[in-house]
PDB file of C-alpha atoms in Angstrom:
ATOM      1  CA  UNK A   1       1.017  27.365  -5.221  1.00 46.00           C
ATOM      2  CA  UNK A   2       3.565  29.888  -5.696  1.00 48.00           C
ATOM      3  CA  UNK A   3       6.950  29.072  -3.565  1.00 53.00           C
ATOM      4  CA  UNK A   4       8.836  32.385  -1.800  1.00 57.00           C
ATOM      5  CA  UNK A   5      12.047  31.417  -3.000  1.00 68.00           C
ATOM      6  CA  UNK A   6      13.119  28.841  -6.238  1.00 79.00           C
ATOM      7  CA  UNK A   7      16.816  28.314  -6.598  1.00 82.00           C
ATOM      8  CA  UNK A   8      16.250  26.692 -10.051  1.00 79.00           C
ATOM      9  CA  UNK A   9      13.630  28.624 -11.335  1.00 81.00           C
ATOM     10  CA  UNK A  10      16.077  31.896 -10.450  1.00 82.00           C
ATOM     11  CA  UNK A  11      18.965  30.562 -12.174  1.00 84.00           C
ATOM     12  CA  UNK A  12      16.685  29.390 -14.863  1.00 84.00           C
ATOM     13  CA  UNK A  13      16.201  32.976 -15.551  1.00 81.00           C
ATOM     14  CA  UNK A  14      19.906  34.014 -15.229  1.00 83.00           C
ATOM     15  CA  UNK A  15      20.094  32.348 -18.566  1.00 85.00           C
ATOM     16  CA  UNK A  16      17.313  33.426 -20.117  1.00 80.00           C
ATOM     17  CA  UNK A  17      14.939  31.159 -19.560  1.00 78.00           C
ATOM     18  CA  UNK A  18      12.671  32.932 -17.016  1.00 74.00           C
ATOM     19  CA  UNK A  19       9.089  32.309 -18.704  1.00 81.00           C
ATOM     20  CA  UNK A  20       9.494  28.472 -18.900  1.00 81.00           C
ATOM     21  CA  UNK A  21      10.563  28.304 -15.282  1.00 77.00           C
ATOM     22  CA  UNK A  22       7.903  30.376 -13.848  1.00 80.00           C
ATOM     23  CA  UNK A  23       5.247  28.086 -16.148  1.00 80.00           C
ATOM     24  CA  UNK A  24       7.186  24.473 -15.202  1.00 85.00           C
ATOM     25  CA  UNK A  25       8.791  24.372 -12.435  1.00 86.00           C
ATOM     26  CA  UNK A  26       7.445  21.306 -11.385  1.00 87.00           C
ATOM     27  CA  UNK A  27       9.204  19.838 -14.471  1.00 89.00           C
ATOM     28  CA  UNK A  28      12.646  21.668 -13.569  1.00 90.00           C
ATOM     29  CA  UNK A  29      12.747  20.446 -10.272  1.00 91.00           C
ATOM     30  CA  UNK A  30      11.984  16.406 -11.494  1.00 93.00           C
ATOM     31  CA  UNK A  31      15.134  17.266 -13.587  1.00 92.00           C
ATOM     32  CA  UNK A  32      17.369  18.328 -10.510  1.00 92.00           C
ATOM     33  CA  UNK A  33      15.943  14.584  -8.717  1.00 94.00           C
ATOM     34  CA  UNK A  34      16.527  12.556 -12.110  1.00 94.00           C
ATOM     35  CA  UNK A  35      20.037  14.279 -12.016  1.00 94.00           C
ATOM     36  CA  UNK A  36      20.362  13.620  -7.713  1.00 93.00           C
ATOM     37  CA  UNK A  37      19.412   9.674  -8.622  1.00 92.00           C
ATOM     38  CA  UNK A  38      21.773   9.627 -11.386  1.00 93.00           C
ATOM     39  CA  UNK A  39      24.694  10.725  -9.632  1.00 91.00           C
ATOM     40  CA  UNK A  40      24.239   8.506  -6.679  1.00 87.00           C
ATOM     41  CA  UNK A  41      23.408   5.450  -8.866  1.00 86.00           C
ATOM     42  CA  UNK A  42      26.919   6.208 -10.570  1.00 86.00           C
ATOM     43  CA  UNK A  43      28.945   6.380  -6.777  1.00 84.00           C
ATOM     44  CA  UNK A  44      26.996   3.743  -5.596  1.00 80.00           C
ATOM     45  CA  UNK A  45      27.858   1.972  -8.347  1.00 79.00           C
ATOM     46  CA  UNK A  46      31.444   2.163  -8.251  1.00 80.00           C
ATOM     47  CA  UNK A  47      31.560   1.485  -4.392  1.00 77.00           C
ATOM     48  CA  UNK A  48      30.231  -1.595  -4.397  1.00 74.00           C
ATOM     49  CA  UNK A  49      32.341  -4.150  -3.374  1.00 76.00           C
ATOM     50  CA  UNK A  50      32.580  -8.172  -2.320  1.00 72.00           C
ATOM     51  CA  UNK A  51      33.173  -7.349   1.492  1.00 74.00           C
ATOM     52  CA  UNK A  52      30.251  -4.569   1.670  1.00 72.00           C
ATOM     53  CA  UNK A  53      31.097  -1.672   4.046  1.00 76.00           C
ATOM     54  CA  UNK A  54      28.445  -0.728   6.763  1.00 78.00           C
ATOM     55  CA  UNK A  55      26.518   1.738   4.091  1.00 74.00           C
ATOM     56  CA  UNK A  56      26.438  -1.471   1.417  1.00 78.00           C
ATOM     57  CA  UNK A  57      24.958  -3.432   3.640  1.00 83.00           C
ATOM     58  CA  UNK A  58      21.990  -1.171   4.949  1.00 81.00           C
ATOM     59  CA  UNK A  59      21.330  -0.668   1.269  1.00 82.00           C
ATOM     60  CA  UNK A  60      21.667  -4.067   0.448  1.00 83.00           C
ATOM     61  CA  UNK A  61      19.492  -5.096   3.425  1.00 87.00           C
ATOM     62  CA  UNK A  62      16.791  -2.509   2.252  1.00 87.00           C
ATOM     63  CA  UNK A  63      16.435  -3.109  -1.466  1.00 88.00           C
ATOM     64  CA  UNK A  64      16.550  -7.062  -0.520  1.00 89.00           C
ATOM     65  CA  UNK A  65      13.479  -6.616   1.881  1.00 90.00           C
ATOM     66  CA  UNK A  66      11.823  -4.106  -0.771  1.00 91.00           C
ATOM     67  CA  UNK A  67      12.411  -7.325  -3.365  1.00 91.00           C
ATOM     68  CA  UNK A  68      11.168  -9.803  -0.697  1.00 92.00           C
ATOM     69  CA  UNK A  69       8.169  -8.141   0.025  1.00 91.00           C
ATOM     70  CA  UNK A  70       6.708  -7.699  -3.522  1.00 92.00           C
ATOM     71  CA  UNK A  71       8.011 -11.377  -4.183  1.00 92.00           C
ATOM     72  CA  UNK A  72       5.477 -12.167  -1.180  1.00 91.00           C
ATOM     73  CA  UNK A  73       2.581 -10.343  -3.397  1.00 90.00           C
ATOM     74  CA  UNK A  74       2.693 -11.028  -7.350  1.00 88.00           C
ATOM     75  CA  UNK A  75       5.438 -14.655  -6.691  1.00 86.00           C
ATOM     76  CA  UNK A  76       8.523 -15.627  -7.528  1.00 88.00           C
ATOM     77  CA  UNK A  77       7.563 -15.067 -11.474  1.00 87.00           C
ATOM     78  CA  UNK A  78       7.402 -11.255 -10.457  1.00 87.00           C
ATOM     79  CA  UNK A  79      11.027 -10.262  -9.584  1.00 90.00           C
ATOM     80  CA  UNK A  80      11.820  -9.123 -12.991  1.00 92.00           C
ATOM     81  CA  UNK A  81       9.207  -5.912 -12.521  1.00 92.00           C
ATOM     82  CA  UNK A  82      11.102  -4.886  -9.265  1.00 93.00           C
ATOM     83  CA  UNK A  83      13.694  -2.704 -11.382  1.00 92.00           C
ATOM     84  CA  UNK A  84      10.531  -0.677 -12.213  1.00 93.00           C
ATOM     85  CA  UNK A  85       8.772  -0.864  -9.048  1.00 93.00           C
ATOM     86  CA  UNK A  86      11.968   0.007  -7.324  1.00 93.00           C
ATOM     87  CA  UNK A  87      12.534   2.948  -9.234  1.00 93.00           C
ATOM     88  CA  UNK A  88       9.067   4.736  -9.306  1.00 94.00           C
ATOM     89  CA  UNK A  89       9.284   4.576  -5.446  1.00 95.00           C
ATOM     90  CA  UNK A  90      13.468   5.586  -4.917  1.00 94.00           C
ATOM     91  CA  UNK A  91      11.843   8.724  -7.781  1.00 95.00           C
ATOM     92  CA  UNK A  92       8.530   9.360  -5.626  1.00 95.00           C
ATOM     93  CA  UNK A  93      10.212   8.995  -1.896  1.00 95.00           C
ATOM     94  CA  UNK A  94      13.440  11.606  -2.869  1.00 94.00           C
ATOM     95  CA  UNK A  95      11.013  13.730  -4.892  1.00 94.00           C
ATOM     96  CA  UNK A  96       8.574  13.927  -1.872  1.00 93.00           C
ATOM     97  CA  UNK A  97      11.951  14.864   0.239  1.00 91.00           C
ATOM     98  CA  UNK A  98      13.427  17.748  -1.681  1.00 90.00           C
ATOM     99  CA  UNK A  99      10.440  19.723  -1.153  1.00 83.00           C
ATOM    100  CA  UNK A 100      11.830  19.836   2.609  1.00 82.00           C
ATOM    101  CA  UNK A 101      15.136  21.906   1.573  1.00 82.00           C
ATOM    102  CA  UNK A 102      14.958  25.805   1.524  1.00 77.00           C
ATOM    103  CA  UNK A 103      14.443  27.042  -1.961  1.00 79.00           C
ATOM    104  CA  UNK A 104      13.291  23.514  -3.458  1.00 85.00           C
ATOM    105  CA  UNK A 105       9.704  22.634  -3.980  1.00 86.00           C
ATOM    106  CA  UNK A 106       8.710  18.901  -4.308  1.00 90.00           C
ATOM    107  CA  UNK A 107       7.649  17.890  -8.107  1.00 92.00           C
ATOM    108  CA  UNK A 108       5.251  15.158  -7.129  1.00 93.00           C
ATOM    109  CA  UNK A 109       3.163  18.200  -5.079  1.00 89.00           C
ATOM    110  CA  UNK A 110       2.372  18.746  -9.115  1.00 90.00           C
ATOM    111  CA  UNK A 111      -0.703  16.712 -10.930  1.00 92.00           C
ATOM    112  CA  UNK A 112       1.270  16.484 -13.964  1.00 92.00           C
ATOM    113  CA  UNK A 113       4.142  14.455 -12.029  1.00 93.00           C
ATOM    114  CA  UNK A 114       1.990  12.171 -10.240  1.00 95.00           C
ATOM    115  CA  UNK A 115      -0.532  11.480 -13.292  1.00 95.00           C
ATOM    116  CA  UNK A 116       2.736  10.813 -15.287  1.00 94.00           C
ATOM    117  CA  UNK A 117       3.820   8.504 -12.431  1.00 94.00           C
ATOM    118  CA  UNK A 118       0.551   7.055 -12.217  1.00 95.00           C
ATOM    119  CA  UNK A 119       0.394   6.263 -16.318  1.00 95.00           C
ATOM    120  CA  UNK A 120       3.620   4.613 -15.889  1.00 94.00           C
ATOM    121  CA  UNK A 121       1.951   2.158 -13.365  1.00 95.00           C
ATOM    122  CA  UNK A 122      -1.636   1.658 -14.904  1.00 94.00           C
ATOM    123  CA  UNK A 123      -0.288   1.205 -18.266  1.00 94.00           C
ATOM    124  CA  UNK A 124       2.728  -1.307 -17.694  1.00 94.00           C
ATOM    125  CA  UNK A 125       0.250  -3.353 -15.764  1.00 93.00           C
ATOM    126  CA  UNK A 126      -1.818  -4.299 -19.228  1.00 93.00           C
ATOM    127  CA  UNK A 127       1.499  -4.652 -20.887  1.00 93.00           C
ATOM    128  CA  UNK A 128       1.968  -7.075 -17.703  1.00 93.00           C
ATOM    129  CA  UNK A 129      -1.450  -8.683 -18.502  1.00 91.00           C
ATOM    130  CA  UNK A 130      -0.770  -9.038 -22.384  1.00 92.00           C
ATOM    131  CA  UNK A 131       2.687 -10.707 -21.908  1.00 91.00           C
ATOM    132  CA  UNK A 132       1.138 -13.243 -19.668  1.00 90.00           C
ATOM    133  CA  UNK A 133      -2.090 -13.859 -21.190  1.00 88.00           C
ATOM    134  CA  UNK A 134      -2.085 -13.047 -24.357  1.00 88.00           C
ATOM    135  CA  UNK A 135      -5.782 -11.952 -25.910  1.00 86.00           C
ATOM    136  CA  UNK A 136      -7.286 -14.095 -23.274  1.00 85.00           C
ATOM    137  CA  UNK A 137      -6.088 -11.141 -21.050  1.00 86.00           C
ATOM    138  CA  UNK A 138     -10.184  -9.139 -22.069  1.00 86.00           C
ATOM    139  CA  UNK A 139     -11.591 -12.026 -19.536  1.00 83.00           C
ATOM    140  CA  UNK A 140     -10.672 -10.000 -16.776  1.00 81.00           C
ATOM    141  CA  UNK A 141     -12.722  -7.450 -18.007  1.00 85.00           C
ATOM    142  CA  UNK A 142     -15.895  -9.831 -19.015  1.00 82.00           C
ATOM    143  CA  UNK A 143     -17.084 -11.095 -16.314  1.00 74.00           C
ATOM    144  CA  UNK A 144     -17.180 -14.827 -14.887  1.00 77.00           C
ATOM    145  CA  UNK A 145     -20.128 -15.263 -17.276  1.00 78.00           C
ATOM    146  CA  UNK A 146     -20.931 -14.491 -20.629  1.00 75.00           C
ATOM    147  CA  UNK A 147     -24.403 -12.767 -20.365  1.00 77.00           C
ATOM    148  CA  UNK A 148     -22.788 -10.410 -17.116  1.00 80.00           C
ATOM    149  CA  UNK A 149     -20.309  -8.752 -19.864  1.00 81.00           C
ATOM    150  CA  UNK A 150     -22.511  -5.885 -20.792  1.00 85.00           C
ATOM    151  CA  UNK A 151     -22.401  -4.976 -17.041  1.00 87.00           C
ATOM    152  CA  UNK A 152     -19.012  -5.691 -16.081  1.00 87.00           C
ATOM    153  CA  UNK A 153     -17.016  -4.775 -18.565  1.00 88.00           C
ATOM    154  CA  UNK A 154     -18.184  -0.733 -18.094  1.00 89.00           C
ATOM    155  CA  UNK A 155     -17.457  -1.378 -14.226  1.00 90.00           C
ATOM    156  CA  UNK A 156     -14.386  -2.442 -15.174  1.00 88.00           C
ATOM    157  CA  UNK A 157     -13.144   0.686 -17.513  1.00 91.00           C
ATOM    158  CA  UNK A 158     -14.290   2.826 -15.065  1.00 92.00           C
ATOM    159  CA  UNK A 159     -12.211   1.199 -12.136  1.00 90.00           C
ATOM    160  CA  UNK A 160      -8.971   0.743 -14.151  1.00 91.00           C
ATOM    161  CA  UNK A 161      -9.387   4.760 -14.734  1.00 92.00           C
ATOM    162  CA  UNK A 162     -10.466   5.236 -11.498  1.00 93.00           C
ATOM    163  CA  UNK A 163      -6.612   3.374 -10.362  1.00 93.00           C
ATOM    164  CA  UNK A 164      -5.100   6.180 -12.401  1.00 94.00           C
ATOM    165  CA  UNK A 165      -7.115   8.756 -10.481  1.00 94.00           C
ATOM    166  CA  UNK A 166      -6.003   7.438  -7.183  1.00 93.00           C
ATOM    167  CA  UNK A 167      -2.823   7.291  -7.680  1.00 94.00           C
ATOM    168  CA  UNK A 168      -2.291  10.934  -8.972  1.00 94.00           C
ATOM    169  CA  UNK A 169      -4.596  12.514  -6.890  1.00 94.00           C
ATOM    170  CA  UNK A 170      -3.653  10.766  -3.341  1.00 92.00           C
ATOM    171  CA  UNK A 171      -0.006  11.631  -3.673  1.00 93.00           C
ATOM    172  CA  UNK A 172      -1.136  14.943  -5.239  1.00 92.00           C
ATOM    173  CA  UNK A 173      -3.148  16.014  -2.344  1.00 90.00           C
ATOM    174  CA  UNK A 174      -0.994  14.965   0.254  1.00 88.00           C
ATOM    175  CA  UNK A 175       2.034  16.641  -1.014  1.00 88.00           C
ATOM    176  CA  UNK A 176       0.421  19.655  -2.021  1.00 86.00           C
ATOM    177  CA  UNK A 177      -1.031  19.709   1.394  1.00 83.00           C
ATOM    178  CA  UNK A 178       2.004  19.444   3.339  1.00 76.00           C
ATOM    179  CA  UNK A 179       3.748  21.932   0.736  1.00 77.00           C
ATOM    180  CA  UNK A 180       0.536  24.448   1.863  1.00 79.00           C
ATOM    181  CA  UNK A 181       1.004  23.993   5.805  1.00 75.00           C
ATOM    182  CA  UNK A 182       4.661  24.915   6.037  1.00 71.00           C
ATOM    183  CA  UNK A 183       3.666  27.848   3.964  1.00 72.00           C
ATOM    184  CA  UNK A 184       1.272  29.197   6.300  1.00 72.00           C
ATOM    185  CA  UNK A 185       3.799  28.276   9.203  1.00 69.00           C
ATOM    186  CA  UNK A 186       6.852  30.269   7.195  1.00 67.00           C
ATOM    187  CA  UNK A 187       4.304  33.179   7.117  1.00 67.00           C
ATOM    188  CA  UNK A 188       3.092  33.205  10.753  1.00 67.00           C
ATOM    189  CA  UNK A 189       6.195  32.542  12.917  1.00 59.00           C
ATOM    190  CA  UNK A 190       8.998  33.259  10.300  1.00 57.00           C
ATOM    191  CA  UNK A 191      11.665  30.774   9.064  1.00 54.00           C
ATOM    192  CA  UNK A 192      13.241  28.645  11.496  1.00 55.00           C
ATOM    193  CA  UNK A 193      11.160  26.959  14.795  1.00 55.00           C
ATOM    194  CA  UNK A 194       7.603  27.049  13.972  1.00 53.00           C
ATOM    195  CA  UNK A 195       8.003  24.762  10.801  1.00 59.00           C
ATOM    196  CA  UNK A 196      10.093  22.349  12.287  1.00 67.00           C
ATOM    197  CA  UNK A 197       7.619  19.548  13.438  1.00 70.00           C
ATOM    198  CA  UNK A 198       6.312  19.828  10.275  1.00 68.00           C
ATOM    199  CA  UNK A 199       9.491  19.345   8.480  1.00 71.00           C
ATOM    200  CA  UNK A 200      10.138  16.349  10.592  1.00 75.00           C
ATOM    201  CA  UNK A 201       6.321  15.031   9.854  1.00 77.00           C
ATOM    202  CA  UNK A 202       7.212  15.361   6.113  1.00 79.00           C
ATOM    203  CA  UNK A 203       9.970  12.734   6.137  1.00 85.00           C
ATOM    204  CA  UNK A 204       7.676  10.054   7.412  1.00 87.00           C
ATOM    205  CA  UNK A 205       4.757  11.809   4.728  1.00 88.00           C
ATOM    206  CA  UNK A 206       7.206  11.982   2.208  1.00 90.00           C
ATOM    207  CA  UNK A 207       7.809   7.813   3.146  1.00 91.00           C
ATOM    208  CA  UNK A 208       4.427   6.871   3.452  1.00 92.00           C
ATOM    209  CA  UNK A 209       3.250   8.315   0.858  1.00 93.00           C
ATOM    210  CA  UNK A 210       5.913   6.514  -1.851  1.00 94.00           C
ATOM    211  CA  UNK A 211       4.969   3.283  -0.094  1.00 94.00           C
ATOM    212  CA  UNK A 212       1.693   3.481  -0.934  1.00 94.00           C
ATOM    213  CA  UNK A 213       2.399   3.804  -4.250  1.00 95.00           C
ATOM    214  CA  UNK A 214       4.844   1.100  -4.280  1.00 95.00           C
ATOM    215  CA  UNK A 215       2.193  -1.382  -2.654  1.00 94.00           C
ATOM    216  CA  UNK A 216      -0.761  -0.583  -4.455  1.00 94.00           C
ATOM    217  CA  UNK A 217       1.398  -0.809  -8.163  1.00 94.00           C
ATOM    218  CA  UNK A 218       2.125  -3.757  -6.490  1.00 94.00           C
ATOM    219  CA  UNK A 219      -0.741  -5.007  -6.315  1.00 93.00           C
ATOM    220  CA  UNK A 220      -1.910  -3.972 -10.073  1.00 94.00           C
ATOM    221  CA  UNK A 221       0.956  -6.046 -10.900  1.00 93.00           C
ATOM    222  CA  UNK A 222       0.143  -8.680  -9.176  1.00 91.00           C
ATOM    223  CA  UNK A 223      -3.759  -8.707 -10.397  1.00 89.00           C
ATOM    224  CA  UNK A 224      -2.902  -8.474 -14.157  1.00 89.00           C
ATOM    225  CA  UNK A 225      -0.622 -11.415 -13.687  1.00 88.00           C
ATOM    226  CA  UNK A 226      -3.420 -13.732 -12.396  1.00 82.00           C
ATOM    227  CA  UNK A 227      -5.790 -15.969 -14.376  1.00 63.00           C
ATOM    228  CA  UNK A 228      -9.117 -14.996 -14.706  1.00 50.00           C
ATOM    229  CA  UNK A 229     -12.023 -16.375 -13.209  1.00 43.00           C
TER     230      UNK A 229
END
């Protein structure tokens, strides 16, 4: 999808480096969110204090009930993978916001971004399943009996690839698709009050769509850290 207007991509080729703009933008514009996330991180950082101000304690109150509601999923044993968890959706949720300022585009409307996303997630969760099981962690690909494994254990490739497909592809499609409406709205009725609902819509897209992620690397989590049956 070609955007109208790309501050970063233009200024890319103020310095010279036009071609690789044009071919990755996608990749430029999940540097300008690593750098946004950065920077707050740092203030946030240094404003914390032991009698929290009124934006400290919103923040505190929303990373607690993030925290609280995976503990509710994968257990108490699970609150060292929020850090991760945390992260992928803060990345995904401001990534699937930029894409609603003029002259920004959204990196996760990209498959590379959301299959690198999506990697992240399928991957850790065998590291997950190794730390906590060991080589006993291949039963959850056997089967609950032996002479089933032949038949499983395809079943089960296929749907732990199929978890990296879903994840790439759902936030894929939903960001591209939003990215392709206000297009078509820009070009019909101009700039400003046609787009507008749609703009609004894509905060609570742009939301949605990092929960869902969130909960269902959640919930990957949470199965590789079970026994097997």
């Amino acid at each position: 999808m070609e955007q109208p207007y790309l501050i970063f991509v233009k200024l890319f080729e103020a310095i010279g480096l036009g071609n690789f703009a044009q071919a990755y933008p996608h990749v430029i514009y999940s540097w300008v969110v690593m750098i946004i996330l950065i920077a707050l991180s740092v203030v946030a950082a240094k404003s914390v204090t032991l009698i929290p101000s009124k934006a400290q304690n919103v923040f505190e109150i929303l990373i607690s009930g993030m925290e609280e509601f995976m503990i509710e999923i994968t257990g108490e044993e699970g609150r060292w993978l929020f850090p991760l968890i945390a992260t992928v959706f803060i990345y995904i949720f401001v990534a699937n916001l930029i894409g609603l300022v003029p002259g920004f585009m959204p990196p996760t409307a990209s498959l590379s971004t959301t299959l690198s996303c999506a990697l992240v997630v399928v991957i850790f969760t065998h590291v997950i399943g190794i730390k906590y099981h060991g080589a006993a962690y291949i039963k959850h690909f056997l089967g609950p009996v032996w002479w089933m494994t032949p038949i499983i254990f395809p079943i089960e490739i296929i749907g732990h690839v199929a978890r990296v497909l879903s994840l790439t592809f759902r936030l894929f499609g939903n960001m591209m698709g939003h990215e392709l409406v206000l297009m078509i709205l820009f070009g019909l009725a101009g700039a400003f009050f046609a787009p507008l609902p749609i703009m609004a819509l894509g905060i609570f897209v742009a939301l949605v769509q990092a929960f869902v992620f969130f909960l269902l690397s959640i919930m990957y989590f949470a199965g590789a850290m079970e026994h097997a049956h």
